[in-house]
Short mmCIF file of C-alpha atoms in Angstrom, two decimals:
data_model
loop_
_atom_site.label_atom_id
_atom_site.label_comp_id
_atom_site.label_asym_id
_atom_site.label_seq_id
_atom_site.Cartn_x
_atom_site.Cartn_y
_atom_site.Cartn_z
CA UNK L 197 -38.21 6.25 -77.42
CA UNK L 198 -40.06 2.86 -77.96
CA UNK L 199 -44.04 3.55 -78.90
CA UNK L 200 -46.14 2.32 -76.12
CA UNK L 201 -50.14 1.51 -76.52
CA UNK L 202 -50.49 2.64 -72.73
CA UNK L 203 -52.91 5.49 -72.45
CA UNK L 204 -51.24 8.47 -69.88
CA UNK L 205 -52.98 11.15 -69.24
CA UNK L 206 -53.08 14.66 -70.91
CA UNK L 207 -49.95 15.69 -69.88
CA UNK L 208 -47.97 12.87 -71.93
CA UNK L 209 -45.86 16.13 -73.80
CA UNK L 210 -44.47 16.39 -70.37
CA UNK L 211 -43.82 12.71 -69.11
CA UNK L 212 -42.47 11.98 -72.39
CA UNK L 213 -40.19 14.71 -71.92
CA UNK L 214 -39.12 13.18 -68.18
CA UNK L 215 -39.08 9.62 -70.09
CA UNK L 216 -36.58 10.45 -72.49
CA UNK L 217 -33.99 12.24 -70.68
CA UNK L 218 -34.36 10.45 -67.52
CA UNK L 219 -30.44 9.43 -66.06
CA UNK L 220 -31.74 6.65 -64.46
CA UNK L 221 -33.13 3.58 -66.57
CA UNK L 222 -37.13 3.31 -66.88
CA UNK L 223 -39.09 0.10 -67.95
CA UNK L 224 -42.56 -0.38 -67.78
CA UNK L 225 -43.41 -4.00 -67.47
CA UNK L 226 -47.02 -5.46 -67.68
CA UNK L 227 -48.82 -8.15 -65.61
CA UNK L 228 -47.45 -11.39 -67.68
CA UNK L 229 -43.86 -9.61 -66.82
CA UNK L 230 -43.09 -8.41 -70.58
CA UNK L 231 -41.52 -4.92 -71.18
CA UNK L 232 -43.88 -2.49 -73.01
CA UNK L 233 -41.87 0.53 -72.58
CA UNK L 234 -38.22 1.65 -71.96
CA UNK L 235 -36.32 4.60 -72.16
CA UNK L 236 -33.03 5.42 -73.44
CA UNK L 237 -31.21 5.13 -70.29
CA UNK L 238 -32.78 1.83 -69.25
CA UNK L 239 -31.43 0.63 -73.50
CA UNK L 240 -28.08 2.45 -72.80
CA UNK L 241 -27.49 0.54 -69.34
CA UNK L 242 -28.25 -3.15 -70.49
CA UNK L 243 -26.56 -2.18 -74.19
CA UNK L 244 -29.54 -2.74 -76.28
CA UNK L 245 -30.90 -0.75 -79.00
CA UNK L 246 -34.18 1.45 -79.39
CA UNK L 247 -37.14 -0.53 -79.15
CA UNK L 248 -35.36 -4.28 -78.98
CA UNK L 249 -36.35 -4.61 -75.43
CA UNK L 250 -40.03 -4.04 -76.00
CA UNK L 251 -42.41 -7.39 -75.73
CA UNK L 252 -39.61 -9.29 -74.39
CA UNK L 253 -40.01 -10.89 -70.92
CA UNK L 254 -38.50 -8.84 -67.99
CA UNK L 255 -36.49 -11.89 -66.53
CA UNK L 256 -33.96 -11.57 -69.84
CA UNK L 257 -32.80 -8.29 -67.76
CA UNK L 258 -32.41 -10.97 -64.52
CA UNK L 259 -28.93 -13.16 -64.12
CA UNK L 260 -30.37 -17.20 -63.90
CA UNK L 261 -28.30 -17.35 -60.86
CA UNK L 262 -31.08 -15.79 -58.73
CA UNK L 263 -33.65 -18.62 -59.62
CA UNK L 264 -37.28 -18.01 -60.69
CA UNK L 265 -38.09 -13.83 -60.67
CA UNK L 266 -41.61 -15.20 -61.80
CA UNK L 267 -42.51 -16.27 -58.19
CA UNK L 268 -41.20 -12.94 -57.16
CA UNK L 269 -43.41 -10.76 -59.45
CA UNK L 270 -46.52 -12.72 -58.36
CA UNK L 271 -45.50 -11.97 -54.76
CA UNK L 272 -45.58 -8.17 -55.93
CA UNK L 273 -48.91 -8.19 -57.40
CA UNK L 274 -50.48 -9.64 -54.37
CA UNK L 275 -49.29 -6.29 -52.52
CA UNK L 276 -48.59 -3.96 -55.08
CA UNK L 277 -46.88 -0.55 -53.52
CA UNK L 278 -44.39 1.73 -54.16
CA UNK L 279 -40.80 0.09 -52.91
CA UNK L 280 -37.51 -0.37 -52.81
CA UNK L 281 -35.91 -4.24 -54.06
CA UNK L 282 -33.88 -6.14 -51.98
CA UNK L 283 -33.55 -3.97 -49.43
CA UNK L 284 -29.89 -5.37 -47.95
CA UNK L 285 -29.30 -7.28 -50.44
CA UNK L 286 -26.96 -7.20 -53.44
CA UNK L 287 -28.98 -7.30 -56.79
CA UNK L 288 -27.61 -7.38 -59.86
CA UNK L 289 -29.08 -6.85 -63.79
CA UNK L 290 -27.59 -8.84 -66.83
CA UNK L 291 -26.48 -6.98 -69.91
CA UNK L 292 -26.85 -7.85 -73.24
CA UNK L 293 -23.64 -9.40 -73.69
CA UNK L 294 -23.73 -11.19 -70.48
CA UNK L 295 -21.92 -8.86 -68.12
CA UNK L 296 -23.60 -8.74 -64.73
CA UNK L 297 -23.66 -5.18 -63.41
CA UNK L 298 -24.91 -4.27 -59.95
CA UNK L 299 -28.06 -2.07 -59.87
CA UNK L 300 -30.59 -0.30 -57.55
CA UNK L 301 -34.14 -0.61 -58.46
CA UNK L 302 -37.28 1.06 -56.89
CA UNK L 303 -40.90 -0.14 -58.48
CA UNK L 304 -44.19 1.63 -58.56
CA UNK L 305 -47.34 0.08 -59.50
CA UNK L 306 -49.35 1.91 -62.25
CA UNK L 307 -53.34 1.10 -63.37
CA UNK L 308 -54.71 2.36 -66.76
CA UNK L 309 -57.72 1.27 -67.21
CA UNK L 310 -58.78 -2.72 -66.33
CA UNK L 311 -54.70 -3.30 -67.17
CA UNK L 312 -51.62 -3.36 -64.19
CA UNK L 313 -48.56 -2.55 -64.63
CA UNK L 314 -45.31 -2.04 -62.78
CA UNK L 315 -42.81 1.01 -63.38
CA UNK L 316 -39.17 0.16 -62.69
CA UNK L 317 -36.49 2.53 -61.87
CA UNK L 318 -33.24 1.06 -62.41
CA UNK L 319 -29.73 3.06 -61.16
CA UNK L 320 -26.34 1.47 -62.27
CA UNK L 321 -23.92 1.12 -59.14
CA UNK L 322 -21.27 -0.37 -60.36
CA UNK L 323 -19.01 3.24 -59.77
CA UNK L 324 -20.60 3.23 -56.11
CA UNK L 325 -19.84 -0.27 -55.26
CA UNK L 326 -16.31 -0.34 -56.57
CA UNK L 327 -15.89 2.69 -54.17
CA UNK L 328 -17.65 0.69 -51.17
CA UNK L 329 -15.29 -1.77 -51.99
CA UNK L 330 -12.30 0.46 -51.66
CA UNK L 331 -13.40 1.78 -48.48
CA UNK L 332 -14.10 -1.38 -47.10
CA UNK L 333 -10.45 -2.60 -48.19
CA UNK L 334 -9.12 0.57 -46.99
CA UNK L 335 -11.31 0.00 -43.44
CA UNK L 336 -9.65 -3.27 -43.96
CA UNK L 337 -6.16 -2.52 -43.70
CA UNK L 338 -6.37 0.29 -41.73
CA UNK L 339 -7.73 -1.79 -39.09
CA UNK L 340 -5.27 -4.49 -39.51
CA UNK L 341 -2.77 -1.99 -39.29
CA UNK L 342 -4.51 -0.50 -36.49
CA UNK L 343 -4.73 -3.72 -35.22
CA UNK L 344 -1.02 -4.28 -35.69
CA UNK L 345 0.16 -1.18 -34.24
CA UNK L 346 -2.14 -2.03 -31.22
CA UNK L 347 -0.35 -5.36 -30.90
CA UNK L 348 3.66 -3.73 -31.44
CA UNK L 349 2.17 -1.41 -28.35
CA UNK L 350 0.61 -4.44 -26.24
CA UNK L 351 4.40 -6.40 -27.26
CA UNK L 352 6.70 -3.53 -26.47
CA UNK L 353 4.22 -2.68 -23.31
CA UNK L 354 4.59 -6.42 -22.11
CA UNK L 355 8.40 -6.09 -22.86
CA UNK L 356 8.92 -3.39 -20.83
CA UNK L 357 6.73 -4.29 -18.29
CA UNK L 358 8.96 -7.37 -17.87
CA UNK L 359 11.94 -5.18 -17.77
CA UNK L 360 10.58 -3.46 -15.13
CA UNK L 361 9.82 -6.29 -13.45
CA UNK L 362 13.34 -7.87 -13.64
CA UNK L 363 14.54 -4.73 -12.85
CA UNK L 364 12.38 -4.60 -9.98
CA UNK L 365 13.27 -8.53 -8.93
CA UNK L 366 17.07 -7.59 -9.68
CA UNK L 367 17.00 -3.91 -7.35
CA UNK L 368 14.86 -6.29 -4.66
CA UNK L 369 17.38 -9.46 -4.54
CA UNK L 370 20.67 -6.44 -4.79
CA UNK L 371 18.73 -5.09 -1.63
CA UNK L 372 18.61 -8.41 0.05
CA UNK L 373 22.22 -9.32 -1.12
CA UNK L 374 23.50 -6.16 0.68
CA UNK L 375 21.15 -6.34 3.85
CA UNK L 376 22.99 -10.04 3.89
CA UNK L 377 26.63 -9.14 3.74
CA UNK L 378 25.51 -6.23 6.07
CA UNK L 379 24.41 -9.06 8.25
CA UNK L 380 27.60 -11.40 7.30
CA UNK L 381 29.66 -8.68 8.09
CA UNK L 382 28.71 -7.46 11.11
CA UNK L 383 27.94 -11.57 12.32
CA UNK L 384 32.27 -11.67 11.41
CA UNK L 385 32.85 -8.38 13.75
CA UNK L 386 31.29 -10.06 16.12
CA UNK L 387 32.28 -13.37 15.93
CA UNK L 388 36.32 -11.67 15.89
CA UNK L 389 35.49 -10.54 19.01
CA UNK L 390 34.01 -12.83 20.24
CA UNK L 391 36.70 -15.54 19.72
CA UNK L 392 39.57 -13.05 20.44
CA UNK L 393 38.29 -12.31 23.85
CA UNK L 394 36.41 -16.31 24.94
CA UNK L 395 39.52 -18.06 23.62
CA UNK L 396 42.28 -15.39 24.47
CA UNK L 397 41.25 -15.61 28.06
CA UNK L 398 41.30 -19.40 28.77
CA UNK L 399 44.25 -19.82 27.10
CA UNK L 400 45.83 -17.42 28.57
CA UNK L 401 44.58 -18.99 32.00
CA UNK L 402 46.19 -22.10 30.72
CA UNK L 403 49.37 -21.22 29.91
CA UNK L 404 50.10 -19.64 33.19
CA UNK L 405 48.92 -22.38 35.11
CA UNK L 406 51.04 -24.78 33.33
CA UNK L 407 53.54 -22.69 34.41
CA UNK L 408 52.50 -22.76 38.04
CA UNK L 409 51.44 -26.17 38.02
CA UNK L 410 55.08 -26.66 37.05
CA UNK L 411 56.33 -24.65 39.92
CA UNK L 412 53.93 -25.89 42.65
CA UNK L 413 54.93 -29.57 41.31
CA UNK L 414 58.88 -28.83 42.42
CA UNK L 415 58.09 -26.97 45.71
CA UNK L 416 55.63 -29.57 46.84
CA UNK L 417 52.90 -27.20 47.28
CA UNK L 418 50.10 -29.87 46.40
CA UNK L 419 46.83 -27.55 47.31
CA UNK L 420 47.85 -25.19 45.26
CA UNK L 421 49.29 -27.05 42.68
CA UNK L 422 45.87 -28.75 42.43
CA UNK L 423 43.87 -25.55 42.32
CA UNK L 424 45.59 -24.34 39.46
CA UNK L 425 44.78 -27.77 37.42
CA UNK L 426 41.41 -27.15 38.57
CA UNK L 427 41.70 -23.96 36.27
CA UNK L 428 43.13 -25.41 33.55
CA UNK L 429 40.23 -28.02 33.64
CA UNK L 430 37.98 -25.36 33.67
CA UNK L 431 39.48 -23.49 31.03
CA UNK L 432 39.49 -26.23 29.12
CA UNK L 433 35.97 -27.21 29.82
CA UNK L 434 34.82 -23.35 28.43
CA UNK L 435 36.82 -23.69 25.40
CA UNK L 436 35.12 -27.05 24.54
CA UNK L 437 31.54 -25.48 25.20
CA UNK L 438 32.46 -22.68 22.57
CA UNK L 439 33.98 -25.46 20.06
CA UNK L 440 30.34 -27.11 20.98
CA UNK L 441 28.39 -24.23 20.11
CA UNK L 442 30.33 -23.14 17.03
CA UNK L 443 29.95 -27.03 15.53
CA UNK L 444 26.00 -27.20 16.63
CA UNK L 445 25.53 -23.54 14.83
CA UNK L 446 26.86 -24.84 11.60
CA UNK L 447 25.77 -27.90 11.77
CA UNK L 448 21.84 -26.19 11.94
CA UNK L 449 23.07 -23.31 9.06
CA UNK L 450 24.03 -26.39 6.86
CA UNK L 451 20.54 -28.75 7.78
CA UNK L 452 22.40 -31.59 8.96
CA UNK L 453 20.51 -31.63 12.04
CA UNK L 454 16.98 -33.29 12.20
CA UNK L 455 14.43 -34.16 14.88
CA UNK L 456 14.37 -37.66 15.49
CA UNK L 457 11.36 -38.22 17.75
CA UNK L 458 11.17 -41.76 20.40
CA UNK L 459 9.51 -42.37 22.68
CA UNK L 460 10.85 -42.17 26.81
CA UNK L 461 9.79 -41.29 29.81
CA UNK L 462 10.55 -37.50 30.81
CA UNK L 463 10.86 -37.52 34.25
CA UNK L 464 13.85 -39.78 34.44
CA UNK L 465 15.38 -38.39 31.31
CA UNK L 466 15.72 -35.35 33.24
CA UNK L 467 16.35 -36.23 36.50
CA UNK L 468 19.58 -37.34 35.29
CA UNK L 469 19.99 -34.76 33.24
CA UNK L 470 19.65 -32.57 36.00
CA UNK L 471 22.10 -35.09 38.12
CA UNK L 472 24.56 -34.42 35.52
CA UNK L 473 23.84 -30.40 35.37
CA UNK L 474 24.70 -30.12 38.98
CA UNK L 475 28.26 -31.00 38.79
CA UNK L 476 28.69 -27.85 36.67
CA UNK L 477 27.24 -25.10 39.64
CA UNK L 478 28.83 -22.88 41.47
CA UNK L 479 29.24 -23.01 45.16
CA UNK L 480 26.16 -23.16 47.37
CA UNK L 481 24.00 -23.64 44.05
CA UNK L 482 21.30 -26.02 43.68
CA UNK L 483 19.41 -27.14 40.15
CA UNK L 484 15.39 -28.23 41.82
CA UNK L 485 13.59 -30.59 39.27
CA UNK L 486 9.60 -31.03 39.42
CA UNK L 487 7.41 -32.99 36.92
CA UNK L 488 3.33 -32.51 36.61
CA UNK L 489 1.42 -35.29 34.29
CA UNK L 490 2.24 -38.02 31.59
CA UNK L 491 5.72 -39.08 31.79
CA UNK L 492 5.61 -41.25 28.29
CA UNK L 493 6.45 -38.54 25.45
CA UNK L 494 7.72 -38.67 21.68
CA UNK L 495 10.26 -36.80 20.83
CA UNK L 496 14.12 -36.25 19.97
CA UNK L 497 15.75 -36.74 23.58
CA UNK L 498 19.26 -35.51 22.36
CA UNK L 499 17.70 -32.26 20.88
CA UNK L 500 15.50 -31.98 24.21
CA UNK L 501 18.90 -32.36 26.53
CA UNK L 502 21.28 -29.66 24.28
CA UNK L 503 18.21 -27.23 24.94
CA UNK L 504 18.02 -28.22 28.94
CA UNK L 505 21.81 -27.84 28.90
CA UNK L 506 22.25 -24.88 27.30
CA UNK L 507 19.81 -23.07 29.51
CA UNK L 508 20.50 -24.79 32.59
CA UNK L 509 24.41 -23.50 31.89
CA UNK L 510 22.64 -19.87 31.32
CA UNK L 511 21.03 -20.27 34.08
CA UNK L 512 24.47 -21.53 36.41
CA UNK L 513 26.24 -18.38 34.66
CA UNK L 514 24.33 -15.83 35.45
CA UNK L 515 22.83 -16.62 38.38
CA UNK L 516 25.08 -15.80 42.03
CA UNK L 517 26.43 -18.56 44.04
CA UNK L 518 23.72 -19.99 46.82
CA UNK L 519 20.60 -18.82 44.38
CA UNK L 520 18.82 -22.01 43.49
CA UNK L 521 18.05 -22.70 39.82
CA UNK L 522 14.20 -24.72 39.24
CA UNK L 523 13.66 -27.10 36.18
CA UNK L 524 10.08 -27.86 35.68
CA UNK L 525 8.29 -30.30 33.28
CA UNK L 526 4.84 -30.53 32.31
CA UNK L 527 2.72 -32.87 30.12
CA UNK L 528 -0.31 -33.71 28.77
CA UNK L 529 -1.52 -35.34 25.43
CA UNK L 530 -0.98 -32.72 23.62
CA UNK L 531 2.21 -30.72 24.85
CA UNK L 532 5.16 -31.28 26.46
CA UNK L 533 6.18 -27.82 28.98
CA UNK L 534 9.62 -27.02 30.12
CA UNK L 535 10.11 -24.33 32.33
CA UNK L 536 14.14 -23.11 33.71
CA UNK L 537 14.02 -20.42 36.23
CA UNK L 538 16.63 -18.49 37.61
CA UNK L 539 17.39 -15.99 40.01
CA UNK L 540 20.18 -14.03 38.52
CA UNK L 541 21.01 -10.47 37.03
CA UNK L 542 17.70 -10.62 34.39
CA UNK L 543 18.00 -9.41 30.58
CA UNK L 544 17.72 -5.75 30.40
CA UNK L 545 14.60 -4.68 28.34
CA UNK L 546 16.45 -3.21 25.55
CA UNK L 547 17.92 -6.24 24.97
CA UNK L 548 15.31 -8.94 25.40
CA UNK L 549 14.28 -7.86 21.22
CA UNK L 550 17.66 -9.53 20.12
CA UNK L 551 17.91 -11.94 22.77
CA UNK L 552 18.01 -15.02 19.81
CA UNK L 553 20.72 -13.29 17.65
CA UNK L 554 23.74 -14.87 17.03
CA UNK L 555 26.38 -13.48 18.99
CA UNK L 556 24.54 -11.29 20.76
CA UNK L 557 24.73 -10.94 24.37
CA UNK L 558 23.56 -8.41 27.18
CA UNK L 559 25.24 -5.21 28.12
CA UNK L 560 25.08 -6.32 32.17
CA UNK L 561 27.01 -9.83 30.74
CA UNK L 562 30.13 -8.15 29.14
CA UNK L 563 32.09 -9.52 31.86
CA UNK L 564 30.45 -13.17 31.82
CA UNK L 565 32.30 -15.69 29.80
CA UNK L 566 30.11 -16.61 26.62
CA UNK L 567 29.71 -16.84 23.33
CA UNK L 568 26.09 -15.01 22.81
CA UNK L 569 25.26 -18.93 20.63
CA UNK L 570 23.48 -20.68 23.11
CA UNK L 571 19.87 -19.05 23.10
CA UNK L 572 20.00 -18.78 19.00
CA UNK L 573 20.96 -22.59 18.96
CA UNK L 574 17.72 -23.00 21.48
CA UNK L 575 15.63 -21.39 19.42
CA UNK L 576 16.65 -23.46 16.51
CA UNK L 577 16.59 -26.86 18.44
CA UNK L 578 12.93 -25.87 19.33
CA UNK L 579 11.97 -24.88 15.88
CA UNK L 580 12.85 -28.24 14.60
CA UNK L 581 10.66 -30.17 17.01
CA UNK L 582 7.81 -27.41 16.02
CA UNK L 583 7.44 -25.83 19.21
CA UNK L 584 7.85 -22.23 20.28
CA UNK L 585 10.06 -20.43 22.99
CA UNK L 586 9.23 -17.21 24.97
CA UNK L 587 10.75 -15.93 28.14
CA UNK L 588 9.99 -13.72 31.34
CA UNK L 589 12.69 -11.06 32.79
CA UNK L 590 13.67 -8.46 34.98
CA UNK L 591 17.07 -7.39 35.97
CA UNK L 592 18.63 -8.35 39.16
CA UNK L 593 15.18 -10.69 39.86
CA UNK L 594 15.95 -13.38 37.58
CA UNK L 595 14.44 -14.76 34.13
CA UNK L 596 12.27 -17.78 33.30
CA UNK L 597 12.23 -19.26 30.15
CA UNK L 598 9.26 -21.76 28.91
CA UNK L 599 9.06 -23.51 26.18
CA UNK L 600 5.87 -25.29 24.59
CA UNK L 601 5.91 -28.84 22.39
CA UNK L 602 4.16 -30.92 20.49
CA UNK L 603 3.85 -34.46 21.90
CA UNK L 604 3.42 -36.50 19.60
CA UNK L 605 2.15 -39.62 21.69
CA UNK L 606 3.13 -42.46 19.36
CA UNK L 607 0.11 -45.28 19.48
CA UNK L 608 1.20 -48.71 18.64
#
């Protein structure tokens, strides 16, 4: 142990004792900073031998990298206590060869006399830090590899979340695919019978008046004769309206048709209209026009007259000879009305849901010649010019069907 001139008290056997076989490093430093005492340890830890540390200055002990320890002492002296150094930070003593270790160090402050001094206990960490610094490289990669695994899970999550989601989009457009060739399917059964039975019929009516016609023609029976052409003209007539329908159906399905608004004035539009309508009515039958408001209106005139005509026809067709059929016409500056009333066998209420279907058509008209296109055309015609179509029935009083658009008055 290095001698010391600093008077301890009576019990100096035993502090020598503690001095000497201290584990940690002990070094007594007076107020100019030099080392008066060190133990063993303290000589062991910075690899000097007995005694060469005493009377040197403490900052020999201190790596020049942490600038002037002088300033620091002073700042200890002003408030000398029992403490820890550097709490959270890293502090590190220099060895005798140079080697920077890292170290703990607690001080104490310690009066004999008139003369200060400051007792520092000084623990070598190096073993603890290298450990901290496993751990934290261990913490490290276990949390990039936690972090890692976290991300696979997110990645495989995502994928399957998308396969669900395909699968989901894939079992939803399968679904619609089959609710469509339902639909196509059952549009062809219908359609098949539709066309067996609407063009079997007036063929059928043709051929056999040919034959008549023929037959009349060499007997001179001229009445009758003529009312057999009338069929055939007839026949003729209801095979056009189907080829009608069929081409203004696909014509919608494929977009070819578009509104093409003008401007005209209703009233006469459908006056003649109406003219032309009345050449197609049974016996005693009689189409009544009536117009409230603005006559100027803007809109497509040829989609406006396939809607009058094909209700107007519905309305001939359905309706018994002698029962008059009403066309009415309403505008204002904002929408154009047109009402068809009729006083014939009515829509049955189980059927008015799929009135608009293509091909569909009433159980009480199974004996009516039709194609169950018209109203689904009308509908179609009407949703093109933006407007809306609803209807009023009850069988064997007659139906009324009103439809509501836009009128777009066209300002030049």
């Amino acid at each position: 142990m290095a001698v010391s001139t600093i008077p301890f008290s009576s019990s100096e056997e035993k502090f020598s004792a503690l001095f000497d076989f201290a584990t940690e490093g002990i070094i007594v430093i007076n107020s100019e900073g030099i080392i008066v005492l060190s133990n063993p340890a303290s000589e062991r830890l910075f690899g000097y031998r007995e005694n060469e540390l005493i009377g040197k200055p403490v900052e020999m002990l201190i790596p020049k990298r942490f600038g002037d320890h002088s300033h620091q002492r002073e700042k200890y002296s002003n408030d000398p206590r029992p403490r820890s150094m550097g709490i959270g930070m890293n502090l590190y003593g220099k060895k005798k060869n140079g080697e920077e270790i890292p170290v703990e160090i607690s001080l104490s402050p310690y009066r004999s006399g008139q003369s200060h001094f400051v007792i520092a206990f000084i623990i070598d960490i190096t073993i603890r830090k290298r450990n901290e610094e496993i751990q934290k490289k261990q913490k490290e990669e276990l949390q990039a590899l936690a972090n890692e695994l976290d991300k696979r899970v997110k990645d495989r999550t995502m994928i399957l979340e998308e396969a669900l989601h395909e699968l989901e989009n894939s079992r939803e457009e399968l679904s619609i695919a089959l609710e469509k060739e339902k639909e196509l399917n059952e549009l062809k059964t219908r359609f098949v019978s539709m066309a067996s039975h609407e063009f079997r019929t007036p063929l059928a009516t043709i051929l056999s008046s040919l034959s008549l016609v023929t037959k009349y023609g060499e007997i001179g029976e001229k009445e009758s004769q003529t009312k057999h052409i009338n069929r055939i003209k007839s026949s003729i007539t209801h095979l056009t309206e189907i080829l009608n329908d069929m081409l203004s159906l696909s014509k919608l399905e494929e977009g070819k048709i578009s509104a093409s608004p003008e401007l005209f004035n209703i009233k006469e539009f459908i006056s003649l209209a109406v003219q032309e309508l009345q050449g197609l009515t049974k016996p005693g039958q009689q189409i009544h026009f009536h117009h409230f408001g603005n006559q100027e209106v803007y809109l497509d005139s040829k989609i406006l007259k396939n809607i009058l005509f094909n209700l107007v026809s519905n309305a001939i067709k359905f309706s018994p000879e002698s029962k008059p059929i009403e066309v009415f016409t309403s505008v204002n500056d904002s929408f154009i009305e047109l009402k068809v009333k009729d006083n014939g066998i009515g829509i049955p209420e189980e059927d008015q849901e799929q009135l608009f279907q293509r091909f569909f058509r009433g159980q009480n008209a199974a004996n009516i010649q039709g194609t169950g296109l018209g109203l689904n055309i009308v509908a179609r015609y009407v949703e093109l010019m933006n407007g809306n179509i609803t209807f009023e029935s009850k069988p064997e009083k007659g139906t009324i069907f009103i439809i509501k658009i836009p009128n777009y008055i066209k300002h030049e």
